[in-house]
Coordinates of N, CA and C in Angstrom, one line a residue:
M133 N 44.4 16.4 53.6 CA 44.5 17.8 53.1 C 45.4 18.6 53.9
M134 N 46.3 19.2 53.3 CA 47.3 20.1 54.1 C 46.9 21.5 54.0
V135 N 47.1 22.1 55.2 CA 46.8 23.5 55.3 C 48.0 24.3 54.8
G136 N 47.8 25.2 53.9 CA 48.9 26.0 53.4 C 49.4 27.0 54.5
V137 N 50.7 27.2 54.5 CA 51.3 28.2 55.4 C 51.5 29.5 54.7
S138 N 51.0 30.5 55.3 CA 51.2 31.8 54.7 C 52.6 32.3 54.8
D139 N 53.1 32.9 53.8 CA 54.4 33.5 53.8 C 54.4 35.0 54.2
D140 N 53.2 35.5 54.6 CA 53.1 36.9 55.0 C 53.9 37.1 56.3
R141 N 54.6 38.1 56.4 CA 55.4 38.4 57.7 C 55.0 39.9 58.1
P142 N 55.0 40.1 59.4 CA 54.8 41.5 59.8 C 55.8 42.5 59.3
P143 N 55.4 43.6 58.8 CA 56.4 44.5 58.3 C 57.5 44.9 59.3
E144 N 58.7 44.9 58.9 CA 59.8 45.3 59.8 C 59.9 46.8 59.9
D145 N 60.3 47.3 61.0 CA 60.5 48.7 61.2 C 61.7 49.2 60.4
N146 N 61.5 50.2 59.7 CA 62.7 50.8 58.9 C 63.3 51.9 59.7
P147 N 64.5 51.8 60.1 CA 65.1 52.9 60.9 C 65.0 54.3 60.3
A148 N 65.0 54.2 58.9 CA 64.9 55.5 58.2 C 63.6 56.2 58.4
D149 N 62.5 55.4 58.7 CA 61.2 56.0 58.9 C 61.1 56.8 60.2
N150 N 62.0 56.4 61.2 CA 62.0 57.1 62.5 C 62.9 58.2 62.6
A151 N 63.7 58.4 61.5 CA 64.7 59.5 61.5 C 64.0 60.8 61.4
V152 N 64.6 61.8 62.0 CA 64.1 63.2 62.0 C 64.4 63.8 60.6
R153 N 63.4 64.2 59.9 CA 63.6 64.8 58.6 C 63.6 66.3 58.7
P154 N 64.2 67.0 57.7 CA 64.1 68.5 57.7 C 62.7 68.9 57.6
G155 N 62.3 69.9 58.4 CA 61.0 70.4 58.4 C 60.1 69.8 59.5
D156 N 60.5 68.7 60.1 CA 59.7 68.1 61.2 C 59.8 69.0 62.4
D157 N 58.7 69.0 63.2 CA 58.6 69.8 64.4 C 59.3 69.1 65.6
T158 N 59.8 67.9 65.4 CA 60.4 67.2 66.5 C 61.7 67.9 66.9
E159 N 61.9 68.1 68.2 CA 63.1 68.7 68.7 C 64.1 67.7 69.2
I160 N 65.3 67.8 68.8 CA 66.4 66.9 69.3 C 66.9 67.4 70.6
P161 N 66.8 66.7 71.7 CA 67.3 67.1 73.0 C 68.8 67.2 73.0
T162 N 69.3 68.3 73.5 CA 70.8 68.4 73.6 C 71.2 68.0 75.0
P163 N 72.2 67.1 75.1 CA 72.6 66.6 76.4 C 73.3 67.8 77.2
T164 N 73.0 67.8 78.5 CA 73.5 68.9 79.3 C 74.6 68.4 80.3
A165 N 75.0 67.2 80.2 CA 76.0 66.7 81.1 C 76.7 65.6 80.4
D166 N 77.9 65.3 80.8 CA 78.7 64.2 80.2 C 78.2 62.9 80.7
P167 N 77.6 62.0 79.8 CA 77.0 60.8 80.3 C 78.0 59.9 81.0
G168 N 79.3 60.0 80.6 CA 80.3 59.1 81.2 C 80.8 59.7 82.5
K169 N 80.4 60.9 82.9 CA 80.9 61.5 84.2 C 79.9 61.3 85.3
P170 N 80.3 60.7 86.4 CA 79.4 60.5 87.5 C 78.9 61.9 88.1
A171 N 77.7 61.9 88.6 CA 77.1 63.1 89.2 C 77.9 63.4 90.5
A172 N 78.0 64.7 90.8 CA 78.6 65.1 92.1 C 77.8 64.6 93.2
P173 N 78.4 64.3 94.3 CA 77.6 63.8 95.5 C 76.8 64.9 96.1
L174 N 75.7 64.5 96.8 CA 74.9 65.5 97.5 C 75.7 66.0 98.7
R175 N 75.4 67.3 99.0 CA 76.2 68.0 100.0 C 75.4 68.4 101.2
L176 N 74.2 67.8 101.4 CA 73.4 68.2 102.6 C 74.2 67.9 103.9
R177 N 74.9 66.8 103.9 CA 75.7 66.5 105.2 C 76.7 67.5 105.4
T178 N 77.4 67.9 104.4 CA 78.4 69.0 104.6 C 77.8 70.3 105.1
L179 N 76.7 70.6 104.5 CA 76.0 71.8 104.9 C 75.6 71.8 106.4
L180 N 75.1 70.6 106.8 CA 74.6 70.5 108.2 C 75.8 70.5 109.2
I181 N 76.9 69.9 108.8 CA 78.1 69.9 109.7 C 78.6 71.3 109.9
I182 N 78.7 72.0 108.8 CA 79.2 73.4 108.9 C 78.2 74.2 109.8
A183 N 76.9 74.1 109.6 CA 75.9 74.8 110.4 C 76.0 74.4 111.8
A184 N 76.2 73.1 112.1 CA 76.3 72.6 113.5 C 77.5 73.2 114.2
V185 N 78.6 73.2 113.5 CA 79.9 73.7 114.1 C 79.7 75.2 114.5
L186 N 79.2 76.0 113.5 CA 79.0 77.4 113.7 C 78.0 77.7 114.8
L187 N 76.9 76.9 114.9 CA 75.9 77.0 115.9 C 76.5 76.8 117.3
G188 N 77.4 75.7 117.4 CA 78.0 75.4 118.7 C 78.9 76.5 119.1
L189 N 79.7 77.1 118.2 CA 80.6 78.2 118.5 C 79.9 79.4 119.0
D190 N 78.8 79.7 118.3 CA 78.0 80.8 118.6 C 77.4 80.7 120.0
L191 N 76.8 79.5 120.3 CA 76.2 79.3 121.7 C 77.3 79.3 122.8
L192 N 78.4 78.8 122.5 CA 79.5 78.7 123.5 C 80.0 80.1 123.8
T193 N 80.3 80.9 122.8 CA 80.8 82.3 123.0 C 79.7 83.1 123.7
K194 N 78.4 83.0 123.4 CA 77.4 83.8 124.1 C 77.3 83.4 125.5
T195 N 77.4 82.1 125.8 CA 77.3 81.6 127.2 C 78.5 82.2 128.0
I196 N 79.7 82.2 127.5 CA 80.8 82.7 128.2 C 80.7 84.2 128.4
V197 N 80.2 84.9 127.3 CA 80.1 86.4 127.4 C 79.0 86.8 128.5
V198 N 77.9 86.1 128.5 CA 76.8 86.4 129.5 C 77.3 86.1 130.9
A199 N 78.2 85.1 131.1 CA 78.7 84.8 132.4 C 79.8 85.7 132.9
E200 N 80.6 86.3 132.0 CA 81.8 87.0 132.3 C 81.7 88.5 132.2
L201 N 80.8 89.0 131.3 CA 80.8 90.4 131.0 C 79.5 91.1 131.7
T202 N 79.7 92.4 131.9 CA 78.6 93.1 132.5 C 78.2 94.2 131.5
P203 N 76.9 94.3 131.2 CA 76.4 95.3 130.3 C 76.9 96.7 130.7
G204 N 77.4 97.5 129.7 CA 77.9 98.8 129.9 C 79.3 98.9 130.4
D205 N 80.0 97.7 130.5 CA 81.4 97.7 131.0 C 82.2 96.9 130.0
P206 N 82.6 97.6 128.9 CA 83.3 96.9 127.8 C 84.7 96.5 128.2
V207 N 85.2 95.5 127.5 CA 86.6 95.0 127.8 C 87.4 95.3 126.5
P208 N 88.4 96.2 126.6 CA 89.2 96.5 125.4 C 90.1 95.3 124.9
I209 N 90.1 95.1 123.6 CA 91.0 94.1 123.0 C 92.1 94.8 122.2
I210 N 91.8 95.7 121.4 CA 92.8 96.5 120.7 C 92.4 98.0 121.0
G211 N 92.8 98.5 122.1 CA 92.5 99.8 122.5 C 91.0 100.0 122.5
D212 N 90.6 101.2 122.0 CA 89.2 101.5 121.8 C 88.6 101.0 120.5
F213 N 89.5 100.5 119.6 CA 89.0 100.1 118.3 C 88.2 98.8 118.3
A214 N 88.8 97.8 119.0 CA 88.1 96.5 119.1 C 87.9 96.2 120.6
R215 N 86.7 95.8 120.9 CA 86.4 95.5 122.4 C 85.3 94.5 122.5
L216 N 85.1 94.0 123.6 CA 84.0 93.1 123.9 C 83.0 93.9 124.8
S217 N 81.8 94.0 124.3 CA 80.8 94.8 125.0 C 79.4 94.0 124.9
L218 N 78.9 93.6 126.1 CA 77.7 92.9 126.1 C 76.5 93.8 125.9
V219 N 75.7 93.4 124.8 CA 74.5 94.1 124.5 C 73.4 93.2 124.2
R220 N 72.2 93.4 124.8 CA 71.0 92.6 124.5 C 70.2 93.3 123.3
N221 N 70.2 92.6 122.2 CA 69.6 93.2 121.0 C 68.2 92.6 120.7
P222 N 67.2 93.4 120.7 CA 65.9 92.9 120.3 C 65.6 92.9 118.8
G223 N 66.5 93.5 118.0 CA 66.3 93.7 116.6 C 67.1 92.6 115.8
A224 N 67.3 93.0 114.5 CA 68.0 92.1 113.6 C 69.5 92.3 113.8
A225 N 70.2 91.8 112.8 CA 71.7 91.9 112.8 C 72.1 93.3 112.8
F226 N 73.1 93.6 113.6 CA 73.7 95.0 113.7 C 72.6 96.0 114.3
S227 N 71.7 95.4 115.2 CA 70.8 96.3 115.9 C 69.7 97.0 115.0
M228 N 69.4 96.4 113.9 CA 68.4 96.9 113.0 C 67.0 96.4 113.4
A229 N 65.9 97.1 113.1 CA 64.5 96.7 113.3 C 64.3 96.2 114.7
T230 N 64.6 97.1 115.7 CA 64.6 96.7 117.1 C 63.1 96.5 117.6
G231 N 62.1 97.1 116.9 CA 60.8 96.9 117.3 C 60.0 95.8 116.7
M232 N 60.6 94.9 115.9 CA 59.9 93.8 115.2 C 60.5 92.5 115.6
T233 N 60.7 92.2 116.8 CA 61.4 91.0 117.3 C 60.6 89.7 116.8
W234 N 59.3 89.7 117.0 CA 58.5 88.5 116.7 C 58.6 88.3 115.2
L235 N 58.5 89.3 114.3 CA 58.6 89.1 112.9 C 60.0 88.6 112.5
L236 N 61.0 89.1 113.1 CA 62.3 88.6 112.8 C 62.5 87.2 113.2
T237 N 61.8 86.7 114.2 CA 61.9 85.3 114.6 C 61.3 84.4 113.6
L238 N 60.1 84.9 113.0 CA 59.5 84.1 112.0 C 60.3 84.1 110.7
V239 N 60.9 85.2 110.4 CA 61.8 85.2 109.2 C 63.0 84.3 109.4
A240 N 63.6 84.3 110.5 CA 64.7 83.4 110.8 C 64.3 81.9 110.6
A241 N 63.1 81.6 111.2 CA 62.6 80.2 111.0 C 62.3 79.9 109.6
A242 N 61.8 80.8 108.8 CA 61.6 80.6 107.4 C 62.9 80.4 106.6
V243 N 63.9 81.1 107.0 CA 65.3 81.0 106.4 C 65.8 79.6 106.7
V244 N 65.7 79.1 107.9 CA 66.2 77.8 108.2 C 65.5 76.7 107.4
I245 N 64.2 76.8 107.3 CA 63.4 75.8 106.5 C 63.8 75.9 105.0
G246 N 64.0 77.1 104.5 CA 64.3 77.2 103.1 C 65.7 76.7 102.8
V247 N 66.7 76.9 103.7 CA 68.0 76.5 103.4 C 68.1 74.9 103.5
I248 N 67.4 74.3 104.4 CA 67.4 72.9 104.5 C 66.7 72.3 103.2
R249 N 65.7 72.9 102.7 CA 65.0 72.3 101.5 C 65.9 72.4 100.3
I250 N 66.6 73.5 100.2 CA 67.6 73.7 99.1 C 68.7 72.7 99.2
G251 N 69.2 72.5 100.5 CA 70.3 71.6 100.7 C 70.0 70.1 100.4
R252 N 68.8 69.7 100.3 CA 68.4 68.3 100.0 C 68.8 67.9 98.6
T253 N 69.0 68.9 97.6 CA 69.4 68.6 96.3 C 70.7 69.3 95.9
L254 N 71.4 69.7 96.9 CA 72.7 70.5 96.7 C 73.8 69.6 96.3
R255 N 74.6 70.0 95.3 CA 75.8 69.2 94.9 C 77.0 70.0 94.8
S256 N 76.9 71.3 95.0 CA 78.1 72.2 94.9 C 78.7 72.3 96.3
L257 N 80.0 72.1 96.5 CA 80.7 72.2 97.8 C 80.6 73.7 98.3
W258 N 80.9 74.6 97.4 CA 80.9 76.0 97.8 C 79.6 76.5 98.2
W259 N 78.5 76.1 97.5 CA 77.2 76.4 97.9 C 76.9 75.8 99.2
A260 N 77.3 74.6 99.5 CA 77.1 74.0 100.8 C 77.8 74.8 101.9
I261 N 79.0 75.3 101.6 CA 79.7 76.1 102.6 C 78.9 77.4 102.9
G262 N 78.5 78.1 101.8 CA 77.8 79.4 102.0 C 76.5 79.2 102.7
L263 N 75.7 78.2 102.3 CA 74.4 77.9 102.9 C 74.6 77.4 104.3
G264 N 75.6 76.6 104.6 CA 75.9 76.2 105.9 C 76.2 77.3 106.9
M265 N 76.9 78.3 106.4 CA 77.2 79.5 107.2 C 75.9 80.3 107.5
V266 N 75.1 80.5 106.5 CA 73.8 81.2 106.7 C 72.9 80.4 107.7
L267 N 72.9 79.1 107.5 CA 72.0 78.3 108.4 C 72.5 78.3 109.8
G268 N 73.8 78.1 110.0 CA 74.4 78.2 111.4 C 74.1 79.5 112.1
G269 N 74.3 80.6 111.3 CA 74.0 81.9 111.9 C 72.6 82.1 112.2
A270 N 71.7 81.7 111.3 CA 70.3 81.9 111.5 C 69.8 81.1 112.7
L271 N 70.3 79.9 112.9 CA 69.9 79.0 114.0 C 70.5 79.6 115.3
G272 N 71.7 80.2 115.3 CA 72.2 80.8 116.5 C 71.4 81.9 117.1
N273 N 71.0 82.8 116.2 CA 70.1 83.9 116.6 C 68.7 83.5 116.9
L274 N 68.2 82.4 116.2 CA 66.9 81.9 116.4 C 66.8 81.3 117.8
V275 N 67.8 80.6 118.3 CA 67.8 80.1 119.6 C 67.7 81.2 120.7
D276 N 68.4 82.3 120.5 CA 68.2 83.4 121.4 C 66.8 83.9 121.4
R277 N 66.2 84.1 120.3 CA 64.8 84.6 120.2 C 63.8 83.7 120.8
L278 N 64.1 82.4 120.8 CA 63.1 81.5 121.3 C 63.3 81.2 122.8
F279 N 64.5 81.3 123.3 CA 64.8 80.8 124.7 C 65.3 81.9 125.7
R280 N 65.6 83.0 125.2 CA 66.1 84.1 126.1 C 65.0 85.0 126.5
A281 N 65.3 85.8 127.5 CA 64.3 86.8 128.0 C 64.1 87.9 126.9
P282 N 62.9 88.5 126.9 CA 61.8 88.3 127.9 C 60.8 87.2 127.6
G283 N 61.0 86.4 126.5 CA 60.1 85.3 126.3 C 60.2 84.7 124.9
P284 N 59.5 83.6 124.6 CA 59.5 83.0 123.3 C 59.0 84.0 122.2
L285 N 59.7 84.0 121.1 CA 59.5 84.9 120.0 C 59.9 86.4 120.2
Q286 N 60.2 86.7 121.5 CA 60.5 88.0 121.9 C 61.9 88.1 122.5
G287 N 62.7 87.0 122.5 CA 64.0 87.0 123.1 C 65.0 87.9 122.5
H288 N 65.8 88.5 123.3 CA 66.8 89.4 122.8 C 68.1 88.7 122.5
V289 N 68.7 89.0 121.4 CA 69.9 88.3 120.9 C 71.1 88.9 121.7
V290 N 72.1 88.0 122.0 CA 73.3 88.5 122.7 C 74.3 88.9 121.7
D291 N 74.7 90.2 121.7 CA 75.8 90.7 120.9 C 76.9 91.1 121.8
F292 N 78.2 91.0 121.3 CA 79.3 91.3 122.2 C 80.5 91.8 121.4
I293 N 80.6 91.8 120.1 CA 81.8 92.2 119.4 C 81.6 93.6 118.9
A294 N 82.4 94.5 119.3 CA 82.4 95.9 118.9 C 83.7 96.3 118.2
V295 N 83.6 96.7 117.0 CA 84.7 97.1 116.2 C 84.5 98.5 115.7
G296 N 85.3 99.5 116.1 CA 85.2 100.8 115.7 C 83.8 101.4 115.9
W297 N 83.3 102.0 114.8 CA 82.0 102.6 114.9 C 80.8 101.7 114.5
W298 N 81.2 100.5 114.1 CA 80.3 99.5 113.6 C 79.4 99.0 114.8
P299 N 78.1 98.8 114.5 CA 77.2 98.3 115.6 C 77.7 97.0 116.1
V300 N 77.4 96.7 117.4 CA 77.8 95.5 118.1 C 77.1 94.3 117.4
F301 N 77.9 93.2 117.3 CA 77.4 92.0 116.6 C 77.9 90.8 117.3
N302 N 77.6 89.6 116.8 CA 78.0 88.3 117.3 C 78.5 87.4 116.2
L303 N 78.9 86.2 116.6 CA 79.4 85.3 115.6 C 78.4 84.9 114.6
A304 N 77.1 84.7 115.0 CA 76.0 84.4 114.2 C 75.8 85.4 113.1
D305 N 75.9 86.7 113.5 CA 75.7 87.8 112.5 C 76.9 87.7 111.4
S306 N 78.1 87.5 111.9 CA 79.2 87.4 111.0 C 79.1 86.2 110.0
S307 N 78.6 85.1 110.6 CA 78.4 83.9 109.7 C 77.4 84.2 108.6
I308 N 76.3 84.8 109.0 CA 75.2 85.1 108.0 C 75.7 86.0 106.9
V309 N 76.4 87.1 107.3 CA 76.9 88.0 106.3 C 78.0 87.4 105.4
C310 N 78.9 86.7 106.0 CA 80.0 86.0 105.2 C 79.4 85.0 104.2
G311 N 78.4 84.2 104.7 CA 77.8 83.2 103.9 C 77.0 83.8 102.7
A312 N 76.3 84.9 103.0 CA 75.5 85.6 102.0 C 76.5 86.2 100.9
I313 N 77.6 86.8 101.3 CA 78.5 87.3 100.4 C 79.1 86.2 99.5
L314 N 79.4 85.1 100.1 CA 79.9 83.9 99.3 C 78.8 83.5 98.2
L315 N 77.6 83.4 98.6 CA 76.5 83.0 97.7 C 76.4 84.0 96.6
V316 N 76.5 85.3 96.9 CA 76.4 86.3 95.8 C 77.5 86.2 94.8
V317 N 78.7 85.9 95.3 CA 79.9 85.8 94.5 C 79.7 84.6 93.6
L318 N 79.2 83.5 94.1 CA 79.0 82.2 93.3 C 78.0 82.5 92.3
T319 N 76.9 83.2 92.6 CA 75.9 83.5 91.6 C 76.5 84.4 90.5
I320 N 77.2 85.4 90.8 CA 77.8 86.3 89.8 C 78.7 85.6 88.9
F321 N 79.5 84.6 89.3 CA 80.4 83.9 88.5 C 79.8 82.7 87.9
G322 N 78.5 82.5 88.1 CA 77.8 81.4 87.3 C 77.9 80.0 87.9
F323 N 78.3 79.9 89.2 CA 78.3 78.6 89.8 C 76.9 78.2 90.3
E324 N 76.4 77.1 89.9 CA 75.1 76.7 90.2 C 75.1 75.7 91.4
P325 N 73.9 75.7 92.2 CA 73.9 74.8 93.3 C 74.0 73.3 92.9
D326 N 73.7 72.9 91.7 CA 73.8 71.5 91.3 C 75.2 71.1 90.9
G327 N 76.2 72.0 91.1 CA 77.6 71.7 90.8 C 78.1 72.0 89.4
T328 N 77.2 72.6 88.6 CA 77.6 73.0 87.3 C 77.9 74.5 87.3
R329 N 78.4 74.9 86.1 CA 78.6 76.4 86.0 C 77.9 76.8 84.7
A330 N 77.2 78.0 84.9 CA 76.4 78.5 83.8 C 77.3 78.7 82.5
G331 N 76.8 78.2 81.4 CA 77.6 78.3 80.1 C 78.5 77.2 79.9
H332 N 78.7 76.3 80.9 CA 79.7 75.2 80.8 C 79.0 73.8 81.0
G333 N 77.6 73.8 81.0 CA 77.0 72.6 81.3 C 76.8 71.7 80.0
H334 N 76.7 72.3 78.8 CA 76.5 71.6 77.6 C 77.8 71.0 77.1
T335 N 77.8 69.7 76.8 CA 79.0 69.0 76.3 C 78.9 68.9 74.8
E336 N 77.8 69.0 74.2 CA 77.7 68.9 72.7 C 76.9 70.1 72.2
E337 N 77.2 70.5 71.0 CA 76.5 71.7 70.4 C 75.5 71.2 69.4
T338 N 74.4 71.9 69.3 CA 73.5 71.5 68.3 C 74.0 71.8 66.9
V339 N 73.9 70.9 66.0 CA 74.3 71.0 64.7 C 73.4 72.0 63.9
T340 N 73.9 73.0 63.3 CA 73.1 74.0 62.6 C 73.1 73.6 61.1
D341 N 72.2 74.3 60.4 CA 72.1 74.0 59.0 C 73.4 74.4 58.2
N342 N 74.2 75.4 58.8 CA 75.4 75.8 58.1 C 76.5 74.8 58.1
S343 N 76.3 73.8 59.0 CA 77.4 72.8 59.0 C 77.1 71.6 58.1
A344 N 76.1 71.7 57.3 CA 75.8 70.6 56.4 C 76.8 70.5 55.3
E345 N 77.1 69.3 54.8 CA 78.1 69.2 53.7 C 77.6 69.9 52.5
P346 N 78.6 70.4 51.7 CA 78.2 71.1 50.4 C 77.6 70.1 49.5
D347 N 76.6 70.6 48.7 CA 76.0 69.7 47.8 C 77.0 69.3 46.7
E348 N 76.8 68.0 46.3 CA 77.7 67.5 45.2 C 77.2 68.0 43.9
P349 N 78.1 68.1 42.9 CA 77.7 68.6 41.6 C 76.6 67.7 41.0
S350 N 75.6 68.2 40.5 CA 74.5 67.4 39.9 C 74.9 66.8 38.6
G351 N 74.2 65.8 38.2 CA 74.5 65.1 37.0 C 74.4 66.0 35.8
N352 N 73.5 66.9 35.8 CA 73.4 67.8 34.6 C 74.6 68.7 34.5
G353 N 75.2 69.1 35.6 CA 76.4 69.9 35.6 C 77.5 69.1 35.0
A354 N 77.6 67.8 35.4 CA 78.7 67.0 34.8 C 78.5 66.8 33.4
N355 N 77.3 66.5 32.9 CA 77.0 66.3 31.5 C 77.3 67.5 30.7
G356 N 76.9 68.7 31.3 CA 77.2 69.9 30.6 C 78.6 70.2 30.4
A357 N 79.5 69.8 31.4 CA 80.9 70.0 31.2 C 81.4 69.1 30.2
A358 N 80.9 67.8 30.1 CA 81.4 66.9 29.1 C 81.0 67.4 27.7
S359 N 79.8 67.9 27.6 CA 79.3 68.4 26.3 C 80.2 69.6 25.8
S360 N 80.6 70.4 26.8 CA 81.4 71.5 26.4 C 82.7 71.1 25.9
K361 N 83.3 70.0 26.5 CA 84.6 69.5 26.0 C 84.4 68.9 24.6
G362 N 83.3 68.2 24.4 CA 83.1 67.6 23.1 C 82.9 68.6 22.0
N363 N 82.3 69.7 22.3 CA 82.1 70.8 21.3 C 83.4 71.5 21.0
A364 N 84.3 71.6 22.1 CA 85.6 72.2 21.9 C 86.4 71.3 21.0
A365 N 86.3 70.0 21.2 CA 87.1 69.1 20.3 C 86.6 69.2 18.9

């Protein structure tokens, strides 16, 4: 006795069943980057190199100034307009908030941590330059607040650059200000930290209903035209 073999087969998936139909709530994702274009490299190393160079320059200049200059005895560079003048600053950049040294130290530490966290996913070279300048300057002044007199968290920052009526500052202050200005400019012009530019990330546009092909003449319309010709004949 032979056992019959069933001809039943599992139903095959119809691609048309999975297609998105008009009226469905399913959203079609729009690609935001060119699939064939490789992603920009991470820029954390660039950021750290820039920060390290600026930190080294800041520490070097402060060491020389402390060893060679005397407070209250400025050295003219361009007459009285530009000069070197050693000042111990307990406040923020440009001698602001002089009575909040400990708070400024904590803020500087928070800035350093925040910049490093952002830099871990950074892909824009210009953002890496700007953040590297901010990080290098913040570290330069943070070292002063931690290791200079009168003590940890209370250390006075060494300022020595005097230009005109502007408050005395140092290389770290200049680095922070220039880096912040660069970041503001990048934000205004739409350059993102991930290497893209606002409004230029999409490579394809979503097809709208207006782009649908015009409907073909219906059969009734064609029959009606034929009937009209027959009546005219």
